[in-house]
């Protein structure tokens, strides 16, 4: 346990210094994918790097030029005394006067034109300054000279004995060999030494014997590149032999290795910068998200009375800023909804207690009634309270499911002119026992006879608003000469519905209170409990859900006295024709 704590202590310090952003899942993903992209880029550069191909091409051209120079020097040296013919002196003594000998060359009379003793010093002087291996083959592809075995007189030769136990390659050597083979083309031929010094195993040597120079790139068993160039040695058009120039194993690989090390160093610096920038980037993403998550957890654990503030990142002007704004608005709406539910529950509880208390008193008093008249009066009270409870519960249920219903339904185009015309006609027909009222419907198109009254919403709920306003106005108009006017007009971007009556109007202090839940201000003569006080509250809630407004005002007459009340419903309209 102590050892585990000792190892965990540095990580704790690192967490305190750099914060949790360094160890977050989002940070690890950002760093990982950025590094993977960088590794793929560098790997592609190493694998498809043109530096090695360009270096090989340059070395081939250099070897071909060098081979032409050396082959010319060898051919010039090999052409000495190659045209002389040896004649036997004894045959001259056998000649008679006037006779001559026609020389007939034979194998004994001709020597091979390339003489090793004369060519070797020339080859040594030309090859010594370079790290190139030169091999000279005759016309039969047999090895004549090898620059590895050109020695001068008096030179002391020293050879290292092979080790008793063969050394096993180190891990670094094995990795280097594997890495070279991985990045090299897989179709390169394997380099082999010719058995018996015969160069017929090299295709470029055989092609050079026909007078065509060539070059071949091979790879050793260790993965090292060797470039070979074969140049014909010829006098005029006669091919006397072939000069084969080869690079030392590993010469090109050392240059390529140095180039790869430079790329790896650049990769290291780029990876460090990439990690630092990734950490900075993740800190600008992970830290705000962590703060938003912690605030959301506090909101979940807390209550509506102790409101938790969501961090404000709106100044970022990016997705996180938009997220913080959305969370702040959502949290505010959530708190408001919770507060509204708590207030609604309190109001419902208060409103239900009144009829329940009355009902309980009547039920408890009923057995004590002494005559039928008292019992009948108590039964009337019980029935009245039951109807009142039924009306309250229905209105409360309608108000409670209103938001959910509007959220689930899809808004459609509603023609207000047709809807209002139908509702006004229905209200005219269902007078029944209600007071007689003159109900008018007026469409004010102003200066545009083609104006339309199309809104986006829910036809049933908009109709509920108009019905509530008409029935509310019917309650306040006088018993005689009652009049209600429903007027439809339009501004540039909104459709406005006015419902006017010629009743007593609204008290100034009650203009806003009439939209509160369970607030009732009924006209004189109307029985108590006939209204739940939720009609106007539900109507305003529906209007706001449609992006509109519902307000009330008094109508002033010419003499300044109140001559009625007016309710104005404003809804967003469609494009103006």
Coordinates of C-alpha atoms in Angstrom, one line a residue:
X1 CA 0.0 0.0 0.0
X2 CA 2.8 2.4 0.8
X3 CA 4.5 1.7 -2.5
X4 CA 1.2 2.3 -4.4
X5 CA 0.7 5.6 -2.5
X6 CA 4.3 6.6 -3.4
X7 CA 3.6 6.0 -7.1
X8 CA 0.2 7.7 -6.9
X9 CA 1.6 10.8 -5.2
X10 CA 3.3 12.3 -8.4
X11 CA 0.1 11.8 -10.4
X12 CA -1.8 13.6 -7.7
X13 CA 0.6 16.5 -8.0
X14 CA 0.3 16.5 -11.8
X15 CA -3.5 16.5 -11.5
X16 CA -3.3 19.5 -9.2
X17 CA -0.9 21.4 -11.4
X18 CA -2.6 20.7 -14.8
X19 CA -6.1 20.1 -13.7
X20 CA -8.5 17.3 -14.7
X21 CA -8.5 18.4 -18.3
X22 CA -5.2 16.6 -18.9
X23 CA -6.7 13.3 -17.8
X24 CA -10.1 13.6 -19.2
X25 CA -11.4 11.3 -21.9
X26 CA -12.0 14.1 -24.3
X27 CA -8.4 15.3 -23.9
X28 CA -7.0 11.9 -24.5
X29 CA -9.1 11.5 -27.6
X30 CA -8.0 14.8 -29.0
X31 CA -4.3 14.1 -28.3
X32 CA -4.6 10.6 -29.7
X33 CA -6.2 11.5 -33.0
X34 CA -4.0 14.5 -33.5
X35 CA -0.9 12.3 -32.9
X36 CA -2.3 9.5 -35.1
X37 CA -2.7 12.1 -37.9
X38 CA 0.8 13.3 -37.4
X39 CA 2.2 9.8 -37.3
X40 CA 0.4 8.9 -40.5
X41 CA 1.7 12.0 -42.2
X42 CA 5.3 11.4 -41.2
X43 CA 5.0 7.7 -42.0
X44 CA 3.8 8.6 -45.5
X45 CA 6.6 11.1 -45.9
X46 CA 9.2 8.4 -45.0
X47 CA 7.6 5.7 -47.1
X48 CA 7.0 7.9 -50.2
X49 CA 10.0 10.1 -49.7
X50 CA 11.5 11.0 -53.1
X51 CA 14.9 11.8 -51.5
X52 CA 16.0 8.1 -51.7
X53 CA 15.0 7.7 -55.3
X54 CA 16.7 11.0 -56.2
X55 CA 19.8 10.0 -54.3
X56 CA 19.9 6.6 -56.1
X57 CA 19.4 8.3 -59.5
X58 CA 22.2 10.8 -58.8
X59 CA 24.5 8.0 -57.6
X60 CA 23.7 6.0 -60.8
X61 CA 24.6 9.0 -63.0
X62 CA 27.7 9.6 -61.0
X63 CA 28.8 5.9 -61.3
X64 CA 28.1 5.9 -65.1
X65 CA 30.2 9.0 -65.6
X66 CA 32.9 7.6 -63.4
X67 CA 32.7 4.3 -65.2
X68 CA 33.0 5.9 -68.6
X69 CA 36.2 7.7 -67.6
X70 CA 37.7 4.6 -66.0
X71 CA 36.7 2.4 -68.9
X72 CA 38.3 4.8 -71.4
X73 CA 41.5 4.8 -69.4
X74 CA 41.5 1.0 -69.3
X75 CA 40.8 0.7 -73.0
X76 CA 43.6 3.1 -73.8
X77 CA 46.0 1.1 -71.6
X78 CA 44.8 -2.2 -72.9
X79 CA 45.4 -1.2 -76.6
X80 CA 49.2 -1.0 -76.3
X81 CA 50.9 -3.6 -78.4
X82 CA 47.7 -5.4 -79.2
X83 CA 48.4 -5.1 -83.0
X84 CA 51.9 -6.7 -83.0
X85 CA 52.4 -10.2 -84.4
X86 CA 55.1 -12.5 -83.4
X87 CA 56.9 -14.4 -86.2
X88 CA 59.1 -17.4 -85.7
X89 CA 62.7 -16.5 -86.8
X90 CA 63.5 -20.1 -87.9
X91 CA 60.8 -19.8 -90.6
X92 CA 62.6 -16.8 -92.1
X93 CA 65.8 -18.9 -92.6
X94 CA 63.9 -21.4 -94.6
X95 CA 62.7 -18.8 -97.2
X96 CA 64.1 -18.8 -100.7
X97 CA 64.9 -15.7 -102.7
X98 CA 61.7 -13.7 -103.5
X99 CA 59.6 -15.6 -101.0
X100 CA 57.8 -14.0 -98.1
X101 CA 55.7 -15.2 -95.1
X102 CA 52.1 -14.4 -94.8
X103 CA 51.5 -14.0 -91.0
X104 CA 48.5 -16.1 -89.9
X105 CA 47.4 -15.3 -86.4
X106 CA 46.7 -18.1 -84.1
X107 CA 45.9 -18.6 -80.4
X108 CA 49.5 -18.8 -79.6
X109 CA 50.3 -15.5 -81.4
X110 CA 47.6 -13.3 -79.8
X111 CA 47.4 -12.2 -76.2
X112 CA 44.3 -10.8 -74.4
X113 CA 44.4 -7.1 -74.9
X114 CA 43.7 -6.2 -71.2
X115 CA 46.9 -6.9 -69.3
X116 CA 46.3 -6.9 -65.5
X117 CA 49.8 -5.6 -64.7
X118 CA 49.2 -2.5 -66.8
X119 CA 45.5 -2.0 -65.9
X120 CA 45.9 -2.5 -62.1
X121 CA 47.9 0.7 -61.4
X122 CA 45.5 2.8 -63.5
X123 CA 42.5 1.3 -61.7
X124 CA 44.1 1.8 -58.3
X125 CA 44.8 5.5 -58.9
X126 CA 41.3 6.2 -60.2
X127 CA 39.4 4.2 -57.5
X128 CA 41.4 5.1 -54.4
X129 CA 39.8 8.5 -53.8
X130 CA 36.3 7.1 -53.9
X131 CA 34.5 4.5 -51.8
X132 CA 33.4 2.7 -54.9
X133 CA 34.2 -0.9 -55.6
X134 CA 35.5 -1.7 -59.1
X135 CA 35.6 -5.1 -60.8
X136 CA 36.9 -5.8 -64.3
X137 CA 35.6 -8.7 -66.3
X138 CA 37.0 -10.1 -69.5
X139 CA 35.0 -10.9 -72.6
X140 CA 33.9 -14.2 -71.1
X141 CA 32.6 -12.5 -67.9
X142 CA 35.5 -13.9 -65.9
X143 CA 36.8 -11.6 -63.1
X144 CA 40.2 -10.1 -63.9
X145 CA 40.6 -7.4 -61.2
X146 CA 38.8 -6.4 -58.0
X147 CA 39.6 -3.1 -56.3
X148 CA 39.3 -4.9 -53.0
X149 CA 42.4 -6.9 -53.8
X150 CA 44.6 -4.3 -55.5
X151 CA 47.8 -4.0 -53.4
X152 CA 51.0 -2.2 -54.0
X153 CA 54.5 -3.6 -53.5
X154 CA 55.7 -3.8 -49.9
X155 CA 52.3 -3.2 -48.4
X156 CA 51.6 -5.1 -45.2
X157 CA 48.3 -6.8 -45.3
X158 CA 46.2 -7.3 -42.1
X159 CA 43.1 -9.3 -41.8
X160 CA 40.7 -9.6 -38.8
X161 CA 40.0 -13.1 -37.8
X162 CA 36.3 -14.0 -37.5
X163 CA 35.0 -14.1 -33.9
X164 CA 34.9 -17.4 -32.1
X165 CA 31.3 -16.9 -31.2
X166 CA 29.2 -15.1 -33.8
X167 CA 27.8 -11.9 -32.3
X168 CA 24.0 -11.8 -32.2
X169 CA 22.6 -8.6 -33.6
X170 CA 21.4 -6.1 -31.0
X171 CA 17.8 -5.1 -30.7
X172 CA 18.5 -1.7 -32.2
X173 CA 20.2 -3.4 -35.2
X174 CA 17.3 -5.7 -35.7
X175 CA 14.8 -2.8 -35.5
X176 CA 16.9 -0.8 -37.9
X177 CA 17.0 -3.7 -40.4
X178 CA 13.2 -4.3 -40.0
X179 CA 12.6 -0.6 -40.5
X180 CA 14.7 -0.4 -43.6
X181 CA 13.0 -3.4 -45.1
X182 CA 9.6 -1.9 -44.2
X183 CA 10.3 1.4 -46.1
X184 CA 12.1 -0.1 -49.0
X185 CA 10.4 -1.4 -52.1
X186 CA 9.8 -5.2 -51.9
X187 CA 10.8 -6.0 -55.5
X188 CA 14.5 -5.3 -55.2
X189 CA 16.8 -8.3 -56.1
X190 CA 19.0 -9.7 -53.4
X191 CA 22.7 -9.0 -53.8
X192 CA 25.1 -12.0 -54.1
X193 CA 28.8 -12.4 -54.7
X194 CA 29.6 -14.3 -57.9
X195 CA 30.8 -17.8 -57.4
X196 CA 34.3 -18.3 -58.8
X197 CA 34.5 -14.7 -59.8
X198 CA 32.2 -15.1 -62.7
X199 CA 30.1 -12.1 -63.5
X200 CA 27.4 -13.9 -65.6
X201 CA 25.1 -13.8 -62.6
X202 CA 24.8 -10.0 -63.0
X203 CA 22.4 -9.1 -65.9
X204 CA 24.0 -5.7 -66.3
X205 CA 27.4 -7.3 -66.9
X206 CA 26.0 -9.5 -69.7
X207 CA 24.2 -6.5 -71.2
X208 CA 27.5 -4.6 -71.1
X209 CA 29.2 -7.3 -73.1
X210 CA 26.9 -6.4 -75.9
X211 CA 28.0 -2.8 -75.7
X212 CA 25.1 -1.5 -73.6
X213 CA 25.7 0.0 -70.2
X214 CA 23.2 -0.6 -67.4
X215 CA 22.5 -0.1 -63.7
X216 CA 20.8 -2.3 -61.1
X217 CA 19.8 -1.5 -57.5
X218 CA 20.1 -4.5 -55.1
X219 CA 19.6 -5.1 -51.4
X220 CA 21.7 -7.1 -49.0
X221 CA 20.4 -9.6 -46.5
X222 CA 20.6 -6.8 -43.9
X223 CA 18.5 -4.5 -46.0
X224 CA 21.3 -2.2 -47.2
X225 CA 21.2 -0.9 -50.7
X226 CA 23.9 -1.5 -53.3
X227 CA 23.9 0.3 -56.7
X228 CA 25.8 -1.4 -59.5
X229 CA 26.8 0.1 -62.9
X230 CA 28.3 -1.9 -65.7
X231 CA 30.2 -0.1 -68.5
X232 CA 31.7 -1.9 -71.5
X233 CA 35.5 -1.5 -72.0
X234 CA 35.9 -1.2 -75.7
X235 CA 38.4 -0.2 -78.3
X236 CA 36.5 1.4 -81.2
X237 CA 33.6 -1.1 -81.4
X238 CA 35.3 -4.1 -80.1
X239 CA 34.3 -5.0 -76.5
X240 CA 37.4 -6.0 -74.6
X241 CA 35.7 -6.4 -71.2
X242 CA 33.3 -5.0 -68.7
X243 CA 33.9 -2.6 -65.8
X244 CA 31.5 -3.1 -62.9
X245 CA 31.3 -0.2 -60.3
X246 CA 29.3 -0.8 -57.1
X247 CA 28.7 1.4 -54.0
X248 CA 29.6 0.1 -50.6
X249 CA 26.8 -1.6 -48.7
X250 CA 25.1 1.0 -46.5
X251 CA 26.5 4.2 -48.1
X252 CA 23.2 5.3 -49.4
X253 CA 21.4 4.0 -46.3
X254 CA 23.5 6.2 -44.1
X255 CA 22.5 9.3 -46.0
X256 CA 18.9 8.2 -46.0
X257 CA 19.1 7.3 -42.3
X258 CA 20.5 10.8 -41.6
X259 CA 17.6 12.3 -43.5
X260 CA 15.1 10.1 -41.6
X261 CA 16.6 11.2 -38.3
X262 CA 16.1 14.8 -39.3
X263 CA 12.5 14.0 -40.2
X264 CA 12.1 12.2 -36.8
X265 CA 13.5 15.2 -35.0
X266 CA 11.1 17.5 -36.8
X267 CA 8.4 15.0 -35.9
X268 CA 9.3 15.1 -32.2
X269 CA 9.1 18.8 -32.2
X270 CA 5.8 18.8 -34.1
X271 CA 4.5 16.1 -31.8
X272 CA 5.4 18.2 -28.7
X273 CA 3.8 21.3 -30.2
X274 CA 0.8 19.1 -31.2
X275 CA 0.3 17.8 -27.7
X276 CA 0.6 21.2 -26.1
X277 CA -1.9 22.7 -28.6
X278 CA -4.2 19.7 -28.1
X279 CA -4.1 20.2 -24.3
X280 CA -4.9 23.9 -24.8
X281 CA -7.7 23.1 -27.2
X282 CA -9.1 20.4 -24.9
X283 CA -9.0 22.8 -22.0
X284 CA -11.1 25.3 -23.9
X285 CA -13.6 22.5 -24.5
X286 CA -13.4 20.1 -21.6
X287 CA -13.2 22.7 -18.8
X288 CA -16.4 24.6 -19.9
X289 CA -18.2 21.3 -20.4
X290 CA -17.1 20.1 -17.0
X291 CA -18.4 23.3 -15.4
X292 CA -21.7 23.0 -17.3
X293 CA -22.0 19.4 -16.2
X294 CA -21.3 20.2 -12.6
X295 CA -23.8 23.0 -12.7
X296 CA -26.4 20.6 -14.2
X297 CA -25.8 18.1 -11.4
X298 CA -26.2 20.9 -8.8
X299 CA -29.5 21.8 -10.5
X300 CA -30.7 18.2 -10.3
X301 CA -29.8 17.9 -6.7
X302 CA -31.1 21.4 -5.7
X303 CA -34.6 22.8 -5.5
X304 CA -36.4 25.6 -7.1
X305 CA -35.9 27.9 -4.0
X306 CA -32.1 27.7 -4.2
X307 CA -31.5 28.4 -7.9
X308 CA -28.1 27.3 -9.2
X309 CA -26.5 29.6 -11.8
X310 CA -25.3 28.0 -15.1
X311 CA -21.9 29.3 -16.2
X312 CA -22.3 31.9 -18.9
X313 CA -20.0 31.3 -22.0
X314 CA -22.1 33.3 -24.4
X315 CA -19.1 35.5 -25.2
X316 CA -17.3 32.5 -26.9
X317 CA -19.6 32.8 -29.9
X318 CA -19.3 29.0 -30.6
X319 CA -21.2 25.8 -30.0
X320 CA -20.2 25.7 -26.3
X321 CA -21.4 29.3 -25.9
X322 CA -24.7 28.3 -27.6
X323 CA -24.9 25.3 -25.3
X324 CA -24.4 27.4 -22.2
X325 CA -27.1 29.9 -23.3
X326 CA -29.5 27.0 -24.1
X327 CA -28.8 25.4 -20.7
X328 CA -29.2 28.8 -18.9
X329 CA -32.6 29.3 -20.7
X330 CA -33.6 25.7 -20.1
X331 CA -32.7 26.0 -16.4
X332 CA -34.6 29.3 -16.0
X333 CA -37.6 27.8 -17.8
X334 CA -37.3 24.7 -15.6
X335 CA -37.2 26.8 -12.4
X336 CA -40.1 28.9 -13.6
X337 CA -42.1 25.8 -14.4
X338 CA -41.3 24.2 -11.0
X339 CA -42.3 27.5 -9.3
X340 CA -45.5 27.6 -11.5
X341 CA -46.3 24.0 -10.6
X342 CA -45.8 24.7 -6.9
X343 CA -48.0 27.8 -7.1
X344 CA -50.6 26.0 -9.1
X345 CA -50.7 23.2 -6.6
X346 CA -51.1 25.7 -3.8
X347 CA -53.8 27.5 -5.7
X348 CA -55.6 24.3 -6.5
X349 CA -55.4 23.2 -2.9
X350 CA -56.8 26.4 -1.7
X351 CA -59.6 26.5 -4.3
X352 CA -60.6 22.9 -3.6
X353 CA -60.7 23.4 0.2
X354 CA -63.5 26.0 0.0
X355 CA -66.1 23.7 -1.7
X356 CA -64.9 20.7 0.3
X357 CA -65.3 22.6 3.5
X358 CA -68.7 23.7 2.6
X359 CA -69.6 20.2 1.5
X360 CA -68.3 18.7 4.7
X361 CA -70.3 21.1 6.8
X362 CA -73.5 20.4 4.8
X363 CA -72.9 16.6 5.1
X364 CA -72.3 16.8 8.9
X365 CA -75.3 19.0 9.4
X366 CA -77.7 16.9 7.3
X367 CA -78.4 14.3 10.0
X368 CA -79.3 17.1 12.4
X369 CA -81.9 18.7 10.1
X370 CA -85.4 18.6 11.8
X371 CA -87.6 19.2 8.8
X372 CA -87.8 18.5 5.2
X373 CA -87.2 22.1 4.2
X374 CA -83.8 22.2 6.0
X375 CA -82.8 18.9 4.5
X376 CA -83.7 20.2 1.0
X377 CA -81.7 23.4 1.6
X378 CA -78.7 21.3 2.7
X379 CA -79.1 19.0 -0.3
X380 CA -79.1 22.0 -2.6
X381 CA -75.8 23.2 -1.0
X382 CA -74.3 19.7 -1.5
X383 CA -75.3 19.5 -5.1
X384 CA -74.0 23.0 -5.7
X385 CA -70.6 22.2 -4.2
X386 CA -70.4 18.9 -6.1
X387 CA -71.0 20.8 -9.4
X388 CA -68.5 23.4 -8.4
X389 CA -65.9 20.7 -7.6
X390 CA -66.6 19.0 -10.9
X391 CA -66.1 22.3 -12.8
X392 CA -62.9 23.1 -10.9
X393 CA -61.5 19.7 -11.6
X394 CA -62.3 19.9 -15.3
X395 CA -60.7 23.3 -15.6
X396 CA -57.7 22.3 -13.6
X397 CA -57.2 19.2 -15.7
X398 CA -57.5 21.3 -18.9
X399 CA -54.9 23.8 -17.6
X400 CA -52.5 21.1 -16.4
X401 CA -52.4 19.2 -19.7
X402 CA -52.4 22.3 -21.9
X403 CA -48.6 22.6 -22.3
X404 CA -48.1 18.9 -23.0
X405 CA -50.9 19.0 -25.6
X406 CA -49.4 22.0 -27.4
X407 CA -45.9 20.4 -27.3
X408 CA -47.1 17.1 -28.9
X409 CA -49.4 18.5 -31.5
X410 CA -48.2 19.9 -34.9
X411 CA -49.1 23.5 -35.7
X412 CA -51.2 24.0 -38.8
X413 CA -52.4 26.9 -40.9
X414 CA -55.5 28.5 -39.4
X415 CA -57.8 30.9 -41.2
X416 CA -59.0 33.3 -38.5
X417 CA -61.7 34.8 -40.7
X418 CA -63.4 31.5 -41.2
X419 CA -62.8 30.4 -37.6
X420 CA -64.2 33.5 -36.1
X421 CA -67.2 33.5 -38.4
X422 CA -68.1 30.0 -37.4
X423 CA -67.6 30.7 -33.7
X424 CA -69.8 33.8 -33.8
X425 CA -72.5 32.0 -35.6
X426 CA -72.5 29.2 -33.0
X427 CA -72.6 31.7 -30.2
X428 CA -75.6 33.3 -31.7
X429 CA -77.5 30.0 -31.9
X430 CA -76.8 28.7 -28.3
X431 CA -78.6 31.4 -26.4
X432 CA -80.9 29.1 -24.5
X433 CA -81.6 30.5 -21.0
X434 CA -78.8 33.1 -21.3
X435 CA -79.5 36.8 -21.6
X436 CA -80.2 38.1 -25.2
X437 CA -77.1 39.7 -26.7
X438 CA -76.5 41.3 -30.1
X439 CA -73.3 39.6 -31.4
X440 CA -71.6 41.2 -34.5
X441 CA -68.5 40.1 -36.5
X442 CA -66.5 42.7 -38.4
X443 CA -63.5 42.1 -40.7
X444 CA -61.4 45.2 -41.1
X445 CA -59.1 44.8 -44.1
X446 CA -58.1 48.5 -44.1
X447 CA -56.5 49.5 -47.4
X448 CA -55.8 46.0 -48.6
X449 CA -58.9 44.1 -49.8
X450 CA -56.8 41.0 -50.5
X451 CA -55.4 40.8 -46.9
X452 CA -55.4 37.3 -45.5
X453 CA -55.7 36.3 -41.9
X454 CA -53.7 33.1 -41.8
X455 CA -51.8 32.1 -38.6
X456 CA -49.9 29.0 -37.6
X457 CA -51.3 27.2 -34.6
X458 CA -53.9 24.9 -33.2
X459 CA -57.4 25.7 -34.4
X460 CA -59.1 24.1 -31.4
X461 CA -57.1 26.1 -28.8
X462 CA -57.4 29.4 -30.6
X463 CA -61.2 28.8 -30.8
X464 CA -61.1 28.1 -27.1
X465 CA -59.7 31.6 -26.5
X466 CA -62.4 33.3 -28.6
X467 CA -65.1 31.3 -27.0
X468 CA -63.9 32.2 -23.5
X469 CA -63.7 35.9 -24.4
X470 CA -67.2 35.9 -25.9
X471 CA -68.7 34.0 -22.9
X472 CA -66.9 36.3 -20.5
X473 CA -68.2 39.4 -22.3
X474 CA -71.8 37.8 -22.3
X475 CA -71.6 37.6 -18.5
X476 CA -71.0 41.4 -18.1
X477 CA -73.2 42.9 -20.7
X478 CA -76.5 44.4 -19.4
X479 CA -79.7 42.4 -19.4
X480 CA -81.2 44.7 -22.0
X481 CA -79.5 46.0 -25.2
X482 CA -76.4 43.9 -24.6
X483 CA -73.9 44.0 -27.5
X484 CA -70.7 42.2 -28.3
X485 CA -68.5 43.0 -31.3
X486 CA -65.8 40.6 -32.6
X487 CA -63.5 42.6 -34.8
X488 CA -60.7 41.1 -36.9
X489 CA -57.9 43.2 -38.4
X490 CA -54.3 42.9 -39.4
X491 CA -51.0 44.8 -39.1
X492 CA -47.9 44.1 -41.2
X493 CA -46.9 41.0 -39.2
X494 CA -49.7 40.2 -36.8
X495 CA -53.4 39.3 -36.9
X496 CA -55.4 41.1 -34.1
X497 CA -58.8 40.0 -32.7
X498 CA -60.8 42.4 -30.6
X499 CA -63.7 41.3 -28.4
X500 CA -65.6 44.4 -27.2
X501 CA -68.7 44.6 -25.0
X502 CA -70.9 47.4 -23.6
X503 CA -70.7 46.2 -20.0
X504 CA -69.5 48.0 -16.9
X505 CA -65.8 47.6 -17.8
X506 CA -62.9 46.5 -15.6
X507 CA -61.7 48.1 -12.5
X508 CA -58.3 49.7 -13.1
X509 CA -56.6 47.7 -10.3
X510 CA -58.0 44.4 -11.7
X511 CA -56.9 44.8 -15.4
X512 CA -53.9 42.5 -14.8
X513 CA -55.3 40.5 -12.0
X514 CA -58.2 39.1 -14.1
X515 CA -55.6 36.8 -15.9
X516 CA -54.4 35.3 -12.6
X517 CA -55.5 31.7 -11.8
X518 CA -58.7 31.3 -9.8
X519 CA -59.3 35.1 -9.7
X520 CA -63.0 35.8 -10.2
X521 CA -64.8 39.1 -10.4
X522 CA -68.3 38.3 -11.4
X523 CA -71.2 40.7 -12.1
X524 CA -73.9 41.3 -9.6
X525 CA -76.7 38.8 -9.5
X526 CA -74.7 35.8 -10.7
X527 CA -74.6 32.9 -8.4
X528 CA -71.4 32.3 -6.5
X529 CA -69.3 29.4 -7.7
X530 CA -70.5 29.5 -11.3
X531 CA -67.0 30.3 -12.6
X532 CA -63.6 28.6 -11.7
X533 CA -61.5 31.7 -12.5
X534 CA -59.3 29.7 -14.9
X535 CA -60.8 30.8 -18.3
X536 CA -58.8 34.0 -18.9
X537 CA -55.6 32.4 -17.4
X538 CA -55.8 29.5 -19.8
X539 CA -56.6 31.8 -22.7
X540 CA -53.5 33.9 -22.0
X541 CA -51.4 30.7 -21.7
X542 CA -52.7 29.5 -25.1
X543 CA -51.9 32.9 -26.7
X544 CA -48.4 32.9 -25.3
X545 CA -47.8 29.3 -26.5
X546 CA -48.7 30.6 -30.0
X547 CA -46.2 33.5 -29.7
X548 CA -49.0 36.0 -29.2
X549 CA -50.4 38.2 -26.5
X550 CA -53.7 38.7 -24.7
X551 CA -54.5 41.9 -22.9
X552 CA -57.5 43.8 -21.6
X553 CA -58.5 47.4 -21.5
X554 CA -61.5 49.7 -21.0
X555 CA -63.4 51.5 -23.7
X556 CA -63.7 55.2 -23.0
X557 CA -66.8 57.0 -24.2
X558 CA -67.0 60.5 -25.6
X559 CA -67.6 61.9 -22.1
X560 CA -64.6 60.1 -20.7
X561 CA -66.7 57.5 -18.8
X562 CA -66.1 53.8 -19.3
X563 CA -68.5 52.3 -21.8
X564 CA -67.3 48.8 -21.9
X565 CA -64.3 46.4 -21.9
X566 CA -62.1 45.3 -24.8
X567 CA -59.9 42.2 -25.0
X568 CA -57.2 42.1 -27.7
X569 CA -55.7 38.9 -29.0
X570 CA -52.6 39.3 -31.1
X571 CA -51.1 36.4 -33.1
X572 CA -48.1 36.2 -35.6
X573 CA -49.5 36.2 -39.1
X574 CA -48.2 34.7 -42.3
X575 CA -46.7 36.7 -45.2
X576 CA -48.6 39.7 -46.3
X577 CA -50.0 39.2 -49.9

